[in-house]
Coordinates of C-alpha atoms in Angstrom, one line a residue:
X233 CA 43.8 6.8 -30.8
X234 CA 42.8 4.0 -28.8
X235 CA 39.9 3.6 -29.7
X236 CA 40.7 2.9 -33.1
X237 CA 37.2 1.8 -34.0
X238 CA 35.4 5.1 -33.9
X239 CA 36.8 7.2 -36.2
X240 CA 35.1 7.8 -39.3
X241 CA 31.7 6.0 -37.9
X242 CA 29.0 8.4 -37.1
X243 CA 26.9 7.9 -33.8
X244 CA 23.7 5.5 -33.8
X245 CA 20.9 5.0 -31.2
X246 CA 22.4 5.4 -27.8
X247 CA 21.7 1.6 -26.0
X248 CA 23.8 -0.8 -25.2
X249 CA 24.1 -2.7 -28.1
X250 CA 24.7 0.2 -30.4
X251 CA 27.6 1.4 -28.3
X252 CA 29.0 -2.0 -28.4
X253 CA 28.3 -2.8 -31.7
X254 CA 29.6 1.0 -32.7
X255 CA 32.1 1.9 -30.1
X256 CA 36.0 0.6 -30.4
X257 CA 38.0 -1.2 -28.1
X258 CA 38.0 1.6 -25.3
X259 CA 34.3 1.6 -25.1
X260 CA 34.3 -2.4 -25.1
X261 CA 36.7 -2.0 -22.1
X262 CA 34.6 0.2 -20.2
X263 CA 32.7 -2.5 -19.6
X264 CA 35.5 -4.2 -16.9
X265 CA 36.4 -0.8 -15.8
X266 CA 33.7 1.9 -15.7
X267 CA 34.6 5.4 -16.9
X268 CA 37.3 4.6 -18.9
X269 CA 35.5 6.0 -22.4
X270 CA 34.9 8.8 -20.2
X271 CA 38.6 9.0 -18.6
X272 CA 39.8 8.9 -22.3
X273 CA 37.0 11.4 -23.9
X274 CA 38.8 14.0 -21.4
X275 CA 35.8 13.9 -18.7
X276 CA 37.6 12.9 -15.7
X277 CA 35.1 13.7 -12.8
X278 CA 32.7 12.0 -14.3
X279 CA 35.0 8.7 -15.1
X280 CA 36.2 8.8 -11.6
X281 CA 32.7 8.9 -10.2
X282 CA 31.6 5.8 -12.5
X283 CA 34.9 4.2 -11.5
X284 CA 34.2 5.4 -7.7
X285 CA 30.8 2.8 -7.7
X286 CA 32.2 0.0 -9.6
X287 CA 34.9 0.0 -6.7
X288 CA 32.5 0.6 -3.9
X289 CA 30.3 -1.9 -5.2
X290 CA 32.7 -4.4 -5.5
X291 CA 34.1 -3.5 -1.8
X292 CA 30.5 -4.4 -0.4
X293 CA 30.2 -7.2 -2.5
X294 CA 33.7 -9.0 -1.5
X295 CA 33.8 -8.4 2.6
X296 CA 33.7 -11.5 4.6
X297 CA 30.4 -10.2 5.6
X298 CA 29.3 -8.0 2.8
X299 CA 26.8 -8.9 0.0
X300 CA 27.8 -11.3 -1.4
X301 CA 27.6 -13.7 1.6
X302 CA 24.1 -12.7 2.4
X303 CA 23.7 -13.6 -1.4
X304 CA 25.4 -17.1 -0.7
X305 CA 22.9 -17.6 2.2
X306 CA 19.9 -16.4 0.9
X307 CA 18.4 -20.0 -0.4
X308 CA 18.9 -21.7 2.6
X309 CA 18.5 -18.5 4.8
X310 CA 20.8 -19.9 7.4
X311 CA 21.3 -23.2 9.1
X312 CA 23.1 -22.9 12.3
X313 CA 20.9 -22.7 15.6
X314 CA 22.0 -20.5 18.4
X315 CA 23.4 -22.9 21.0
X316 CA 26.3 -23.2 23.5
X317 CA 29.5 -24.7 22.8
X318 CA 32.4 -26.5 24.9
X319 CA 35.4 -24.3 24.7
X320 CA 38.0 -27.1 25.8
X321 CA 41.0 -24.1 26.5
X322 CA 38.9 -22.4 28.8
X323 CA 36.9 -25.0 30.1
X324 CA 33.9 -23.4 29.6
X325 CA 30.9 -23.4 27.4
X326 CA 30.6 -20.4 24.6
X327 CA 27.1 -19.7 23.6
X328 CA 27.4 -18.9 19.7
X329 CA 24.7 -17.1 18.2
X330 CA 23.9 -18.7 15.3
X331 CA 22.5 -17.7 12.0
X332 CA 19.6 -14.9 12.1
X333 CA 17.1 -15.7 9.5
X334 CA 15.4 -12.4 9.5
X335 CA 18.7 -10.1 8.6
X336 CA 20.0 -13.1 5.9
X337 CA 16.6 -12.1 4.4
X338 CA 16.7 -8.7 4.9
X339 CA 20.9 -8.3 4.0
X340 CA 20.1 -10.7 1.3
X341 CA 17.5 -8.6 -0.7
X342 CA 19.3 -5.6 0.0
X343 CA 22.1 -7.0 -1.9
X344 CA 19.8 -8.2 -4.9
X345 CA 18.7 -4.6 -4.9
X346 CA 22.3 -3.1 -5.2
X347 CA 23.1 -5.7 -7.7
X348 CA 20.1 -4.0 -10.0
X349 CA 20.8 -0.8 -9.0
X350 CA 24.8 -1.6 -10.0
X351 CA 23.5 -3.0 -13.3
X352 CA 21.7 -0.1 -14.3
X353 CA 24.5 2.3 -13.4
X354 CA 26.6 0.4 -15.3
X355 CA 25.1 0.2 -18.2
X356 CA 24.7 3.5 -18.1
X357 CA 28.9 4.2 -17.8
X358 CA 28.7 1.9 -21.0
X359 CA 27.0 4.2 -23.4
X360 CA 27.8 7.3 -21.4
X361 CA 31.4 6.7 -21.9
X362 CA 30.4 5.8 -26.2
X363 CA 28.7 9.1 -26.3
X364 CA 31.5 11.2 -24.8
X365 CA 34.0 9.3 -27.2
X366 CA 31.5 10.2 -30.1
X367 CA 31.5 14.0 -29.1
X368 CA 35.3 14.0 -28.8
X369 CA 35.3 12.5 -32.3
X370 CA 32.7 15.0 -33.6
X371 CA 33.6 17.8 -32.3
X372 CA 36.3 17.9 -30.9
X373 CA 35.2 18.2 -27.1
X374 CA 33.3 16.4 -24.9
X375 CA 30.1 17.7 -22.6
X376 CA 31.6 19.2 -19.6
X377 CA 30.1 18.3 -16.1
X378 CA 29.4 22.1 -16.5
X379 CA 27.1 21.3 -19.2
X380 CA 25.8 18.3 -17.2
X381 CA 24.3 20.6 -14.7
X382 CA 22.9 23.0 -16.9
X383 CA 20.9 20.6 -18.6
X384 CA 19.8 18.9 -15.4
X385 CA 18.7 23.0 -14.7
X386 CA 17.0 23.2 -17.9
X387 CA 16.0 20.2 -20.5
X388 CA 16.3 17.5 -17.8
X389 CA 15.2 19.5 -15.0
X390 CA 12.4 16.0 -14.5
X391 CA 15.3 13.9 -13.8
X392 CA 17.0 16.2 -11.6
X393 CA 13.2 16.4 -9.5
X394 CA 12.2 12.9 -9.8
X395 CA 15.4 11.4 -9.0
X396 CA 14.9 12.1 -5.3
X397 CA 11.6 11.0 -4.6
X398 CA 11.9 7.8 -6.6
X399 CA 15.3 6.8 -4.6
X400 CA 13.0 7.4 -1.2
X401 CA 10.3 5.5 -2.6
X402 CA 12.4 2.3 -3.3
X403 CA 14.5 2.5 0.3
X404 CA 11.5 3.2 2.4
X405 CA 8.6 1.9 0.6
X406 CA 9.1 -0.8 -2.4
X407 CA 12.3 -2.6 -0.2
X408 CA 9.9 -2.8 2.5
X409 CA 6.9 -4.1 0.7
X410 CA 9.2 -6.6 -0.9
X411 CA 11.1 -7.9 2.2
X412 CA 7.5 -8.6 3.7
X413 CA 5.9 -10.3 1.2
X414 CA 8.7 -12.6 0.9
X415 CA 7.7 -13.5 4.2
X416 CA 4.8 -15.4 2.9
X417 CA 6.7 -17.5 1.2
X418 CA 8.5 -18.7 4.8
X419 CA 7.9 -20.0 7.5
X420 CA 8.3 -17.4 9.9
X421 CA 6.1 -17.8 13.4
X422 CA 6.2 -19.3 16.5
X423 CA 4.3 -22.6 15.6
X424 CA 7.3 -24.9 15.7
X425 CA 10.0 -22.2 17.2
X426 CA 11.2 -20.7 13.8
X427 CA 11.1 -17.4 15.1
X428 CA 15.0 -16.9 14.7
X429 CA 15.8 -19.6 12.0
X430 CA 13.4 -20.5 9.1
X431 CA 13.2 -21.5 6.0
X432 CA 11.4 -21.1 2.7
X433 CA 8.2 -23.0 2.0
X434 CA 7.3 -21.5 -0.9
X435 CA 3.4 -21.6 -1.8
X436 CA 2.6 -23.8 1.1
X437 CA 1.5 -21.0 3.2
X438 CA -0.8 -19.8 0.6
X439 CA -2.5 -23.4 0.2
X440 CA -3.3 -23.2 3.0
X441 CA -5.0 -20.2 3.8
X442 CA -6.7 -20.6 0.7
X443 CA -8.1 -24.4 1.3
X444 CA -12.0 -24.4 2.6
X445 CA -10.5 -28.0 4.6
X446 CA -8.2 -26.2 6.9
X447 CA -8.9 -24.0 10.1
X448 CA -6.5 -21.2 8.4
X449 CA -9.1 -21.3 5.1
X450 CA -12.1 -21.3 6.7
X451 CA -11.3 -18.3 9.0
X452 CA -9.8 -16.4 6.0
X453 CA -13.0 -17.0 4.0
X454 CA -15.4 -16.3 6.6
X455 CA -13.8 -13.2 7.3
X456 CA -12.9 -12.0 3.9
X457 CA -16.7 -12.7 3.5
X458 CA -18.0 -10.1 6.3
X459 CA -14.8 -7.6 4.8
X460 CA -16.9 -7.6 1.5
X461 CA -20.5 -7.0 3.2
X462 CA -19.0 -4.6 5.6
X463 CA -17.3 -2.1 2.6
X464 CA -20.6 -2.6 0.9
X465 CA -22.5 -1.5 3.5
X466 CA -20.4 1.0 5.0
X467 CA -19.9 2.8 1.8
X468 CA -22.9 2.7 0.2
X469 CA -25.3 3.5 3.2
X470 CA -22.6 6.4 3.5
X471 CA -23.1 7.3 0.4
X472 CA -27.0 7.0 -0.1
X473 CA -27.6 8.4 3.6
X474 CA -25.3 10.8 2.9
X475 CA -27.1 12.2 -0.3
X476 CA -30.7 11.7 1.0
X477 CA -29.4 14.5 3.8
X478 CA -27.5 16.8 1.8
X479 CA -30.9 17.2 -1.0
X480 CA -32.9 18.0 2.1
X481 CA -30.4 20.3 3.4
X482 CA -30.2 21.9 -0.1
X483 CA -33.5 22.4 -0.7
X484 CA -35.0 26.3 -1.5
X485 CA -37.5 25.4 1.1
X486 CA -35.0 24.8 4.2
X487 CA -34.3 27.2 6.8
X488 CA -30.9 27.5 8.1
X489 CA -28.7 25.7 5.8
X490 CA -25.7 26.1 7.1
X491 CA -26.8 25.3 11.0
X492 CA -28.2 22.0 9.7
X493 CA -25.0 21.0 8.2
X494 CA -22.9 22.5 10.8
X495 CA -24.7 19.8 13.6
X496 CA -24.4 17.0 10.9
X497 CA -20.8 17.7 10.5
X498 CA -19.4 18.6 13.5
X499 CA -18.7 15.1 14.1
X500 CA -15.6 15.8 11.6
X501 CA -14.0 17.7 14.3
X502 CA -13.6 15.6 17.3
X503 CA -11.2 12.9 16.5
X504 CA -12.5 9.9 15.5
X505 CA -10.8 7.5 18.4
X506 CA -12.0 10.0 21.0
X507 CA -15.9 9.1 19.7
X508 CA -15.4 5.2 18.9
X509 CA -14.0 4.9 22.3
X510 CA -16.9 7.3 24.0
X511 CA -19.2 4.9 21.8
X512 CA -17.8 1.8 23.2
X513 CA -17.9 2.5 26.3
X514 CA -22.0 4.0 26.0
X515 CA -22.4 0.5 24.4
X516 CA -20.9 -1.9 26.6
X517 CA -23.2 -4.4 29.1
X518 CA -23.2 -1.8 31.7
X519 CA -22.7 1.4 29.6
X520 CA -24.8 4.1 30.0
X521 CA -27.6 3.1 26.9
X522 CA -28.2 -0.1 28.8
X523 CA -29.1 1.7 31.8
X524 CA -31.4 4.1 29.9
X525 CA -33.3 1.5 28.6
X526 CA -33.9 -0.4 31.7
X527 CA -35.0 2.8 33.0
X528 CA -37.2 3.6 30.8
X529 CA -38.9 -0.3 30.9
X530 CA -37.7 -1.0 27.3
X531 CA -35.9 -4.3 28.1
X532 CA -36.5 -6.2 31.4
X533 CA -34.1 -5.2 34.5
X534 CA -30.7 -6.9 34.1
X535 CA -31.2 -8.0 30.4
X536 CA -28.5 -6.0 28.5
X537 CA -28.9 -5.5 24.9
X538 CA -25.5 -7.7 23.3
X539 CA -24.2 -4.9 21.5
X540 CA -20.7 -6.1 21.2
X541 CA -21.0 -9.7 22.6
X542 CA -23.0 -11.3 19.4
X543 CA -22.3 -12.1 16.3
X544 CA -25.5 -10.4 14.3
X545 CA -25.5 -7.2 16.9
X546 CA -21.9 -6.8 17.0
X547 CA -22.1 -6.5 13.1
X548 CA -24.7 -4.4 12.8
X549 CA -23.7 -1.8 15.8
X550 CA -20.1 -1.3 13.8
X551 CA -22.2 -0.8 10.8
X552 CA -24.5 1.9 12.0
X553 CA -21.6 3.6 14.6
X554 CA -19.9 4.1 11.4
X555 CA -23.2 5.8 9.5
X556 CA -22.4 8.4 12.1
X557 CA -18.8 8.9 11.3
X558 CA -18.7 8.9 7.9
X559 CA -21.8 10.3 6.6
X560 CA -20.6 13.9 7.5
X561 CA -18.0 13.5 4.6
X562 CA -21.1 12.8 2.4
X563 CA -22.8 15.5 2.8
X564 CA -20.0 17.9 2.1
X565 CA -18.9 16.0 -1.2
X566 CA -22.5 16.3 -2.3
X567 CA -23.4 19.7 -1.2
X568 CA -20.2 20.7 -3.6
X569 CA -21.7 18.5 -6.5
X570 CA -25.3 19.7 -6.3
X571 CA -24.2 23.2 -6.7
X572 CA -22.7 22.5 -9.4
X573 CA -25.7 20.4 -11.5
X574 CA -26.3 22.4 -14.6
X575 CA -29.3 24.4 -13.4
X576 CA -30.5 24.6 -17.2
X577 CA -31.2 20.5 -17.5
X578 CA -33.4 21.0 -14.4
X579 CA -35.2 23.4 -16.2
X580 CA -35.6 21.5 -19.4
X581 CA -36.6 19.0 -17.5
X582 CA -39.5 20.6 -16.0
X583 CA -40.7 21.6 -19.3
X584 CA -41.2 18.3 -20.9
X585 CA -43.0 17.7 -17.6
X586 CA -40.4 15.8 -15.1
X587 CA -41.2 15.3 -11.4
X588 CA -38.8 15.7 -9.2
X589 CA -38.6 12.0 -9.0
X590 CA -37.5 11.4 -12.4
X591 CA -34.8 14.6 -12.2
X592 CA -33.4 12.6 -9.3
X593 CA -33.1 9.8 -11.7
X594 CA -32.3 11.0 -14.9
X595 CA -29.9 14.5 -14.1
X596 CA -29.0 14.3 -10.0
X597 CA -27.7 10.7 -9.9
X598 CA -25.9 10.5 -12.8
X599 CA -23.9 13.1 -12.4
X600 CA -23.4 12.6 -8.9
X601 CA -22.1 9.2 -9.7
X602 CA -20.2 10.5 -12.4
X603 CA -18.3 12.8 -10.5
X604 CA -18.6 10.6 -7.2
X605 CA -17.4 7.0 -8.4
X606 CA -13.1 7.7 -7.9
X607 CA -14.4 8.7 -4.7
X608 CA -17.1 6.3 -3.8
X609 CA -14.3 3.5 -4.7
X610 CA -11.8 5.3 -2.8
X611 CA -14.3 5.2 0.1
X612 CA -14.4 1.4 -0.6
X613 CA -11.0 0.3 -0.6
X614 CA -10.6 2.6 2.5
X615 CA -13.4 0.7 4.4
X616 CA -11.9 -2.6 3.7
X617 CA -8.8 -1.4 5.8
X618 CA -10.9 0.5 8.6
X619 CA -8.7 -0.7 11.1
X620 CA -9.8 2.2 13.7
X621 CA -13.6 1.5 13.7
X622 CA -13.6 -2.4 14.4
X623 CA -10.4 -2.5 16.6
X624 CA -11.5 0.8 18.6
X625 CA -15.3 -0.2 18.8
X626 CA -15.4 -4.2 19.4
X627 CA -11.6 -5.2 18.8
X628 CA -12.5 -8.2 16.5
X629 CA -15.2 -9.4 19.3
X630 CA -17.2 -11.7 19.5
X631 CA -14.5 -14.5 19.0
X632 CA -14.5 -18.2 19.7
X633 CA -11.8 -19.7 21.7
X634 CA -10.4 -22.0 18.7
X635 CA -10.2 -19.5 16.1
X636 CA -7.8 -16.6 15.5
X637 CA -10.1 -14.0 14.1
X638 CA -13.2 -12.6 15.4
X639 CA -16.9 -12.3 14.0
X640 CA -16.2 -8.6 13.3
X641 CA -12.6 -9.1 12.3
X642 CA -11.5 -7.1 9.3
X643 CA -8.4 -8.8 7.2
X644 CA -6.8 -5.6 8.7
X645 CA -7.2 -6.1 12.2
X646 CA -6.8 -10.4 11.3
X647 CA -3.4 -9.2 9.8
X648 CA -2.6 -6.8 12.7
X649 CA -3.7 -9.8 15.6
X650 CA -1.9 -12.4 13.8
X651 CA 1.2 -10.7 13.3
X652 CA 1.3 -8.5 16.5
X653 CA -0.4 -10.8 19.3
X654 CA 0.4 -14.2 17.9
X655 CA 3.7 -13.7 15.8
X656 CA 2.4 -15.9 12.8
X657 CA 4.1 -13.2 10.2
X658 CA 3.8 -16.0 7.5
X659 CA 0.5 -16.1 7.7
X660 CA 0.0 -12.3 8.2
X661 CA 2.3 -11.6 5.4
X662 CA -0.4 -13.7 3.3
X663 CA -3.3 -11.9 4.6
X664 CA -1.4 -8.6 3.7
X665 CA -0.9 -10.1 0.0
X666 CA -4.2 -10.9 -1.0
X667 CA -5.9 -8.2 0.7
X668 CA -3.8 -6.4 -1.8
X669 CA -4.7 -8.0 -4.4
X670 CA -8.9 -7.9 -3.9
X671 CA -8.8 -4.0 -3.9
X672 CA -6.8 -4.2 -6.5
X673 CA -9.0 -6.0 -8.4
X674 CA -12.2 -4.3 -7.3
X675 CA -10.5 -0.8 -7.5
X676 CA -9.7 -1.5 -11.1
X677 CA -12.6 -3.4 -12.8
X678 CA -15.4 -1.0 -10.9
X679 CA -13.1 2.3 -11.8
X680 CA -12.4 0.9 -15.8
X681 CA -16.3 0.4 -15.8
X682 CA -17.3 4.2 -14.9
X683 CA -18.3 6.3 -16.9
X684 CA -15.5 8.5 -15.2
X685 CA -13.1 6.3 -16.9
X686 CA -14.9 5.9 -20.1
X687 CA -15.5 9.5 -20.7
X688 CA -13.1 11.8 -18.9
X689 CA -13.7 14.2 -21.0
X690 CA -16.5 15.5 -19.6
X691 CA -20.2 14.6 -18.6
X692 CA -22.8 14.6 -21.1

């Protein structure tokens, strides 16, 4: 046999290192050629197919324009401008088009991603092949790709399910993710024409952004600032709004329960762009609430209230508009939860004399919040990345001419103007990073301190 090392040496733990330090000369070969411990072990589909990507891969890698040329250009993500050149045979200028930052990147980490993918595989043809040769020396007979698939039916039916929506989840979401935040670390925009060719800065772009001295810093703090005060305020006015309405509603004493929370909610079913727009228009200078009110002699003729054209109003109309949009969602999630209050705690409670004050306090919240936090800081993170409200309602107004952002700008719609309207994708790309990283943040700590996270067992 060829593999002169294996016999009489039993099988250890299947990694890498045991099948080299166990396997023979066939298994340490399989490491230039895949399959060939599986080509030898008698499983020839399956040696083929291991030998079928090593061959591939090496195909993609080695064309003149294939990975590993994107590789080669992916420190200096290209050099050559687009230009014209004199063609002295033809007596003509050629326009050449140059080097194209944006695929070098996009080729580029493409290939790093094959070459981890092609490294995994691999290794996996390594101790795939030692195990076949083992079975062949134990028994006789290695697993049949017959056998494969029944397992992959049966024992490893998880890999056979998970295998599918994992390999979707890296091409259309993590290669994405990726290839945009290494944007940030370029510098990709139209401020000095590197909209075709650019080059890495590395952290420069976050320096900046993060520095109170410069006019990118100031305008990310200020408006990471009002992000912060607006999630606070829309999710917790939601929320204690929200809950003040639904105990009313749920009262013995009220008539017509479901009417009342039919009218509150039927806000749910018109879509929500269709009432921020009606809103904004009701709203604007010469919008239909300004008329009513000069109407009615509440504010002197041709003195419109400024709902969308300063700073403090602007804030606090997107603020209360909001109260009406989202406190319908309230109300259902705590109609659900206060039917569900353990009626006997109530009852206790009255014994030893309780008001309904102190059942509020001591039984209704706690629960509430026990069962409401994953919610209340899904609510949050959500709010932070309301795009529709503050684009639909005032579109980042009030803004001064030198700034980019707005006095009601969100990080979201700062991201969206910066990157759609003025093509600055570094600095978007930025934005889009440590917006990431505050809900993470905030998600985390405020979830890890809950009692829905300390005690999901149950509430007590």
């Amino acid at each position: 046999m060829f593999d002169a090392a294996l016999p009489g040496r039993k099988e250890k733990s299947a990694t890498l290192i045991g099948a080299f330090k166990n396997g023979g000369p066939v298994t340490w070969l399989s490491s230039l050629m895949m399959g060939l411990g599986n080509l030898f072990a008698g499983q020839i589909l399956r040696g083929l197919l291991f030998l079928a990507a090593q061959v591939g891969f090496a195909v993609y890698m080695l064309t003149p324009q294939g990975g590993l040329h994107y590789l080669r250009m992916l420190p200096g993500l290209g050099e050559q401008a687009q230009g014209k050149v004199w063609n002295e045979a033809e007596g003509i200028y050629e326009y050449v088009l140059g080097d194209q930052s944006q695929l070098i990147l996009l080729y580029g980490l493409v290939a790093v991603l094959l070459s981890v993918t092609f490294a995994l595989i691999w290794r996996w043809s390594v101790i795939d092949g030692y195990r076949a040769l083992a079975q062949k020396r134990a028994g006789g007979k290695a697993d049949t790709m017959k056998a494969a698939a029944k397992r992959l039916l049966d024992s490893n039916i998880h890999t056979l399910l998970m295998t599918p929506p994992l390999a979707a989840l890296l091409i259309f979401t993590v290669t994405p993710l990726v290839y945009m935040m290494c944007m940030a670390f370029t510098n990709y925009s139209t401020v000095g024409g590197h909209l075709v060719l650019f080059d890495w800065v590395g952290f420069e772009n976050f320096r900046n952004i993060l520095s109170f001295g410069s006019a990118a810093g100031r305008e990310f703090w200020g408006v990471l600032s009002w992000t912060l005060v607006w999630a606070c305020f829309a999710t917790f006015l939601n929320f204690l709004l929200g809950t003040l309405l639904a105990m009313v509603i749920n009262r013995k004493s009220t008539r017509l329960k479901g009417f009342w929370r039919g009218c509150l909610c039927v806000t749910i079913a018109v879509p929500q762009f269709v009432s921020l727009l009606a809103i904004r228009t009701m709203l604007q200078e010469n919008g239909v609430v300004n008329m009513l009110l000069e109407q009615w002699g509440l504010i002197p003729q041709d003195t419109a209230l400024p709902f969308f054209t300063n700073t403090t109003w602007a804030r606090a109309s997107v603020i209360l508009i909001n109260l009406w949009v989202g406190i319908p969602y309230t109300i259902l999630q705590v109609t659900g939860i206060l039917k569900n209050v353990p009626t006997e705690q109530y009852e206790a409670a009255r014994l030893d004399g309780a008001g309904a004050v102190q059942q509020f306090r001591k039984i209704t919240l706690p629960y509430m919040l026990f069962v409401m936090t994953p919610y209340l800081i899904t609510q949050f993170t959500t709010n932070i990345n309301n795009f529709n409200v503050i684009y639909l309602l005032t579109g980042g107004a009030p803004q001064s001419i030198e700034n980019t952002a707005g006095s009601t700008d969100l990080l979201i719609t700062w991201l969206y103007k910066l990157s759609v309207d003025q093509q600055k994708y570094n600095m978007a790309a930025v934005i889009g990073i440590l917006t990431f990283l505050v809900l993470s943040v905030v998600s985390l700590v405020t979830y890890r301190s809950s009692g829905s996270y300390k005690n999901e067992e149950g509430y007590n």
